[in-house]
Coordinates of C-alpha atoms in Angstrom, one line a residue:
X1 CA 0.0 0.0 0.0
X2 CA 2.5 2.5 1.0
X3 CA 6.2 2.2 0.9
X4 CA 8.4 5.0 2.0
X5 CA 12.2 4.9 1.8
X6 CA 14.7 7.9 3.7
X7 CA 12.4 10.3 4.0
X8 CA 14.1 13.1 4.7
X9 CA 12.3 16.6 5.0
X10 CA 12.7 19.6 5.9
X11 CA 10.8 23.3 6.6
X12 CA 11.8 26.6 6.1
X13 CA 15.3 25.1 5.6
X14 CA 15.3 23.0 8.9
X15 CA 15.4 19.3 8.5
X16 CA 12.9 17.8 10.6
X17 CA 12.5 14.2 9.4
X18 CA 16.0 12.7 9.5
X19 CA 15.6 9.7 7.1
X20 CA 12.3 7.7 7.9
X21 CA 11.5 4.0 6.6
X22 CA 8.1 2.5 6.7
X23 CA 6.5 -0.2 4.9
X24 CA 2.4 -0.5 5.5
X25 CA 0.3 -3.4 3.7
X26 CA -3.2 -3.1 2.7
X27 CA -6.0 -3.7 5.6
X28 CA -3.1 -2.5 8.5
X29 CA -3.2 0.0 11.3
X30 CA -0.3 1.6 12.1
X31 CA 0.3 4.1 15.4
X32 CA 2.9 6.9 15.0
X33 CA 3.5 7.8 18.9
X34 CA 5.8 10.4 20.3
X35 CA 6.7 13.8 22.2
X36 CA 6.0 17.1 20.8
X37 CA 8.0 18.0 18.0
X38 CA 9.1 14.4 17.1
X39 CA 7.8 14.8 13.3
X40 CA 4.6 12.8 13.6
X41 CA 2.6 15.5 11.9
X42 CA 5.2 16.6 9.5
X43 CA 5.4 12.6 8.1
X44 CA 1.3 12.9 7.8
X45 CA 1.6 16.6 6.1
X46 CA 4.6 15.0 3.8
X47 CA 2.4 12.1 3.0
X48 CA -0.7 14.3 1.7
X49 CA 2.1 16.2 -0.4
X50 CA 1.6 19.8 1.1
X51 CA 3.7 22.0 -0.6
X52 CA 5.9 23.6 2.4
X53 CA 7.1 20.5 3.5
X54 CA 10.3 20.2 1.1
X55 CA 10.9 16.2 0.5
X56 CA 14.9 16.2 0.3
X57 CA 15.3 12.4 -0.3
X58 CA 12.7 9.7 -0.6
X59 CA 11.3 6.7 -2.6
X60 CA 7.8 7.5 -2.0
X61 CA 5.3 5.0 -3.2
X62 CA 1.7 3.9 -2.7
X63 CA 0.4 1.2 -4.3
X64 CA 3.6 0.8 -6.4
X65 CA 3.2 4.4 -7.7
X66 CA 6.1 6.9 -7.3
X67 CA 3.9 9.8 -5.8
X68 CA 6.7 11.9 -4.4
X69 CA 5.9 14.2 -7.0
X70 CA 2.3 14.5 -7.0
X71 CA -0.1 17.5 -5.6
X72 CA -2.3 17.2 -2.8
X73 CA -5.5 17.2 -4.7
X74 CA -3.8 14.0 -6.8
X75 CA -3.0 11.8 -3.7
X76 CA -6.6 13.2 -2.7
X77 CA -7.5 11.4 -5.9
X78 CA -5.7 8.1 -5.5
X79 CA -7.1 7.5 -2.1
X80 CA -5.6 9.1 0.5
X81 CA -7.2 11.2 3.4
X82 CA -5.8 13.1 6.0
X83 CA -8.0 14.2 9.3
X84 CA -6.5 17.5 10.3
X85 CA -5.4 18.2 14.0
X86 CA -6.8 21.5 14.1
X87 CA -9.7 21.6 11.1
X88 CA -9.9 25.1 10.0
X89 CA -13.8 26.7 9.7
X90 CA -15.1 27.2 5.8
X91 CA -18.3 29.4 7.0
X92 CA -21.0 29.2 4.0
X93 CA -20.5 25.9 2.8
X94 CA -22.2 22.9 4.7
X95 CA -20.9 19.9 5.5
X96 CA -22.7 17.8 2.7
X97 CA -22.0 19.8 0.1
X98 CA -18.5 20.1 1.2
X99 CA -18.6 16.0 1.0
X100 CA -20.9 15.5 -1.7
X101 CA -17.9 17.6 -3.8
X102 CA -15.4 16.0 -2.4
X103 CA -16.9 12.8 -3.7
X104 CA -17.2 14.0 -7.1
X105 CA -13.9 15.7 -7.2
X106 CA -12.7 11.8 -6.7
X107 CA -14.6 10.3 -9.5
X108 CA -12.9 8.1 -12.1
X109 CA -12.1 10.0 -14.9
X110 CA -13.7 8.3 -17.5
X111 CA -17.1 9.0 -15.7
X112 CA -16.1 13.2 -15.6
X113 CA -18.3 13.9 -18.2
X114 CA -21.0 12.9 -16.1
X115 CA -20.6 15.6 -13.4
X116 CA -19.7 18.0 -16.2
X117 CA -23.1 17.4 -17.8
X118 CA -25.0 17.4 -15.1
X119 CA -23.6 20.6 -13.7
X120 CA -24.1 22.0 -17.4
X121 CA -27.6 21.4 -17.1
X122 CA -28.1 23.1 -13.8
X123 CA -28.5 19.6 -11.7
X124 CA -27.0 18.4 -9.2
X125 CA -24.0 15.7 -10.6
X126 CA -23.9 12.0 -9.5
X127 CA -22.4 11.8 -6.4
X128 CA -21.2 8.6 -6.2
X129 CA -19.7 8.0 -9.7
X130 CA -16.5 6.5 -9.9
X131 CA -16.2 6.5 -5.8
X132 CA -15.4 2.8 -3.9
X133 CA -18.5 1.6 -1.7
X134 CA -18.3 0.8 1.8
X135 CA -19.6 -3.1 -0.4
X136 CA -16.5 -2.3 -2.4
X137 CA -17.0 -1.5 -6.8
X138 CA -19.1 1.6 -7.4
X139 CA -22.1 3.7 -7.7
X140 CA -24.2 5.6 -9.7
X141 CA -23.3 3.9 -13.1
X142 CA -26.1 4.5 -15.2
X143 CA -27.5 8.0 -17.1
X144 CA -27.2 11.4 -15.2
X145 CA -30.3 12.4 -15.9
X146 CA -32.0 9.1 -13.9
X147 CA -29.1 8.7 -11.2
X148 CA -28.7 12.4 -9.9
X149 CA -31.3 12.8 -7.8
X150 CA -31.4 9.5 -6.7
X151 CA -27.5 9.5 -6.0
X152 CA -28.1 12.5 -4.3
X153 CA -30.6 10.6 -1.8
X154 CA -28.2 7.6 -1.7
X155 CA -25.5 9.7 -0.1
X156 CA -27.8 11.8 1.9
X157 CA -29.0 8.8 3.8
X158 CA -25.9 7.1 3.9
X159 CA -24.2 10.6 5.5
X160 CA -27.0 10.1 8.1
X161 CA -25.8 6.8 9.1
X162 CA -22.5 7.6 10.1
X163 CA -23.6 10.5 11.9
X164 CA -26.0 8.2 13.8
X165 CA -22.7 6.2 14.0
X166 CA -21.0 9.4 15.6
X167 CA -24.1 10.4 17.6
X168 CA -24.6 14.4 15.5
X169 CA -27.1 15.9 15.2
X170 CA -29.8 15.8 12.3
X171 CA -29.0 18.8 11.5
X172 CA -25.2 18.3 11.4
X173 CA -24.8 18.0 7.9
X174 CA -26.4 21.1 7.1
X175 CA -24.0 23.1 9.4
X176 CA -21.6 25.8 8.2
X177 CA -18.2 23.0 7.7
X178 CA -16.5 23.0 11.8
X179 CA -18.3 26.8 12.3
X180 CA -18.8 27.1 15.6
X181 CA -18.2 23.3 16.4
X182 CA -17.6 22.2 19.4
X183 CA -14.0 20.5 20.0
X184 CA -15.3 17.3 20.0
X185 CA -17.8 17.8 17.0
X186 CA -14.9 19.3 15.1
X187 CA -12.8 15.4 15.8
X188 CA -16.2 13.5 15.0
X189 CA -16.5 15.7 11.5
X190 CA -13.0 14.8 10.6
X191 CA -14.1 10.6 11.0
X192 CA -17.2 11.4 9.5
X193 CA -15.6 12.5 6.0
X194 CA -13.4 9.7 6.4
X195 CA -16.3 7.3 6.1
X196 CA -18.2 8.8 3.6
X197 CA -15.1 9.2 1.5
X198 CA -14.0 5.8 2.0
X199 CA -10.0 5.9 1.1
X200 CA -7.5 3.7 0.5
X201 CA -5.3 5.3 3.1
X202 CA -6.2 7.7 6.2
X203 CA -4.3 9.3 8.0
X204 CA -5.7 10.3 11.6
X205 CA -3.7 13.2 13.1
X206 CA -4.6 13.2 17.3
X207 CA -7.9 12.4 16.6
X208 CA -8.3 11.2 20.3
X209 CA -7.1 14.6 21.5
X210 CA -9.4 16.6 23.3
X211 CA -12.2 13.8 23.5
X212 CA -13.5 13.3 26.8
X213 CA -14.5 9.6 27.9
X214 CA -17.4 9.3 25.6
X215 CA -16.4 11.0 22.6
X216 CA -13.1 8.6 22.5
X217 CA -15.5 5.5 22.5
X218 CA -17.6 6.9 19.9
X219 CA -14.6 7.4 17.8
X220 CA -13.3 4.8 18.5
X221 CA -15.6 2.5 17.8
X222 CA -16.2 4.1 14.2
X223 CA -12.2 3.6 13.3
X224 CA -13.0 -0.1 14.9
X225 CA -16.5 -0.1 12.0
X226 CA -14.3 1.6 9.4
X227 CA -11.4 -1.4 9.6
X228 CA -14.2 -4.0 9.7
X229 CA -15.9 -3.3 6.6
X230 CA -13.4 -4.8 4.9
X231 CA -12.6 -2.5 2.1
X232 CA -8.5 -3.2 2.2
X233 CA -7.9 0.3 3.7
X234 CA -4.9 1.4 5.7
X235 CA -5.1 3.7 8.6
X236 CA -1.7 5.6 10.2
X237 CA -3.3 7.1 13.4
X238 CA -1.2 10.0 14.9
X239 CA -1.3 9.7 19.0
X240 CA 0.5 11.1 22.1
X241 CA -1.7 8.5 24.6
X242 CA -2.1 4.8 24.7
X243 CA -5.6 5.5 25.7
X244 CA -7.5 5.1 22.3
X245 CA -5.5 2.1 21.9
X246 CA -7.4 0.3 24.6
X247 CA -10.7 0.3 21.8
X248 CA -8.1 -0.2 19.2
X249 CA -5.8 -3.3 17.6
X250 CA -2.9 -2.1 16.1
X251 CA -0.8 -4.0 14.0
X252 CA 2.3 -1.7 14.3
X253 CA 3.4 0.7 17.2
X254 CA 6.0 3.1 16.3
X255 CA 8.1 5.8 18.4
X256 CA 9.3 8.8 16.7
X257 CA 11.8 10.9 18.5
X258 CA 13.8 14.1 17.2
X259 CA 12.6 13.0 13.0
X260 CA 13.0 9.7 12.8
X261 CA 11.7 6.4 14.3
X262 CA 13.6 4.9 16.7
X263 CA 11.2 2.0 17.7
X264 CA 8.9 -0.1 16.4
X265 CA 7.0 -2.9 17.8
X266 CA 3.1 -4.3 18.8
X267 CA 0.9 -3.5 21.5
X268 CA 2.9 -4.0 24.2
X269 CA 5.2 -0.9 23.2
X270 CA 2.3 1.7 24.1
X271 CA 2.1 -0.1 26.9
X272 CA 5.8 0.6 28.1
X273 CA 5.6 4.2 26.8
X274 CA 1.9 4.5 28.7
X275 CA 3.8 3.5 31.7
X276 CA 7.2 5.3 31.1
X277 CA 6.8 8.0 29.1
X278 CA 8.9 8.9 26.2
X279 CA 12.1 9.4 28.6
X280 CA 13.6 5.9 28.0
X281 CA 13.7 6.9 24.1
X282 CA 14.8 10.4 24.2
X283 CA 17.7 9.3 26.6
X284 CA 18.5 6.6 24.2
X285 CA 18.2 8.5 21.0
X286 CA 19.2 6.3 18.1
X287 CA 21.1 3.5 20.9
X288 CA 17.6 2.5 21.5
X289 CA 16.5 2.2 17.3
X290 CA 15.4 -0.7 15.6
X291 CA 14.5 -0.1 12.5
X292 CA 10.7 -1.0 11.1
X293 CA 10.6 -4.0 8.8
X294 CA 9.9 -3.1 5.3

């Protein structure tokens, strides 16, 4: 799924990630832990391809593609998703019309056309064309005049099933995207578009923090639905605690300490880190680095 090789990058001319290796199949979780500063959110930012985060030296593939040189709205494309840590407001635009977009925007390209027509004619495109279903193949094949409307319906109710999933409101979707959301409601958005967008790959930057004891189960418990649908996607979730863990079965633990990972291992390594700290590996720097299997 995603194969990364030295990745070295670096920010306003500082290098930050110091040569990072990580190998992650399809259907796997893996948890990037660490202190503050460590590069955890800098690997997820390099990942997406945003453009200040100057890639110095990597192979960089997903799915056997070379993508080190590709946009963010490309790798968008392709299948990956990143859940911000701190989701910036978009007043005016709802949240299902922000993700019936998004889903269009990710179309196959043969079935473009399709949206182009159907915004030509002053309807509302198909909003499931081209887009992998939680069943797995796709939706809204047939003519854009019959399908709109009822793709349109389609996503609407399937929008109100993972927010029922999520416990929002009714009236969630219909809300200005993250305006005036609570902390908690801004976290639950971000897993939200991550199941109705359905991608190969998401990243989950500290989704947990900030989310008091019932707001971690209930987000928990839709990562735990997400892997169990059994769609072959890949999740890298971004942490500082061991506590969304306990809801959670992670096939990879990883430590990242001053830009690069110094650790890897299974459970039982957020266990010694819930119990120690990050101390032991900022002591040990690179004496205490094995490096992940690739």
């Amino acid at each position: 799924m995603l194969q990364i090789n030295n990745l070295k990058v670096s920010v306003n001319q500082k290098e930050i990630l110091k040569g990072i290796n990580l190998a992650i199949k399809a259907g796997e979780l893996h948890v990037l832990m660490g202190p503050n500063g460590s590069g955890k959110t800098t690997l997820a930012q390099a990942i997406m391809g945003k453009a200040e985060f100057k890639v110095q030296s990597s192979k960089f593939k997903f799915e056997g593609k070379d993508i080190s040189k590709l946009p963010v709205d490309k790798r968008a494309r392709l299948g990956i998703f990143l859940a911000f840590q701190h989701p910036v407001e978009v007043p005016g635009v709802s949240v299902f019309n922000m993700l019936r977009r998004a889903k269009q925007s990710i179309q196959t390209p043969a079935l473009r056309s399709l949206r182009q027509f159907g915004e030509s004619s002053n309807a509302s495109a198909p909003a499931k064309l081209g887009v992998r279903s939680r069943q797995g193949g796709t939706l809204g094949k047939t003519s854009p005049h019959a399908e709109a409307p009822r793709a349109i319906q389609e996503f609407r109710e399937e929008l109100k099933k993972y927010m029922d999933e999520l416990k929002l409101p009714e009236d969630f979707s219909r809300r200005s995207l993250n305006e005036g959301f609570s902390g908690g409601e801004k976290k639950r958005s971000e897993i939200l578009q991550m199941l109705a967008l359905n991608p190969k790959l998401a990243i989950l930057d500290e989704i947990d923090s900030g989310l008091d004891v019932d707001g971690l189960k209930i987000v928990a418990g839709a990562i735990k639905q997400f892997r169990l649908n059994d769609t072959g996607s890949s999740l890298i979730l971004i942490t500082h605690y061991a506590r969304i863990l306990k809801y959670l079965r992670p096939d990879f633990v990883h430590v990242m300490v001053g830009g690069r990972i110094v650790k890897s291992g299974k459970m039982g390594l957020a266990k010694q880190i819930e119990e120690e700290g990050y101390r032991f590996f900022s002591k040990t720097g690179l004496r205490g680095y094995s490096k992940p299997g690739l």
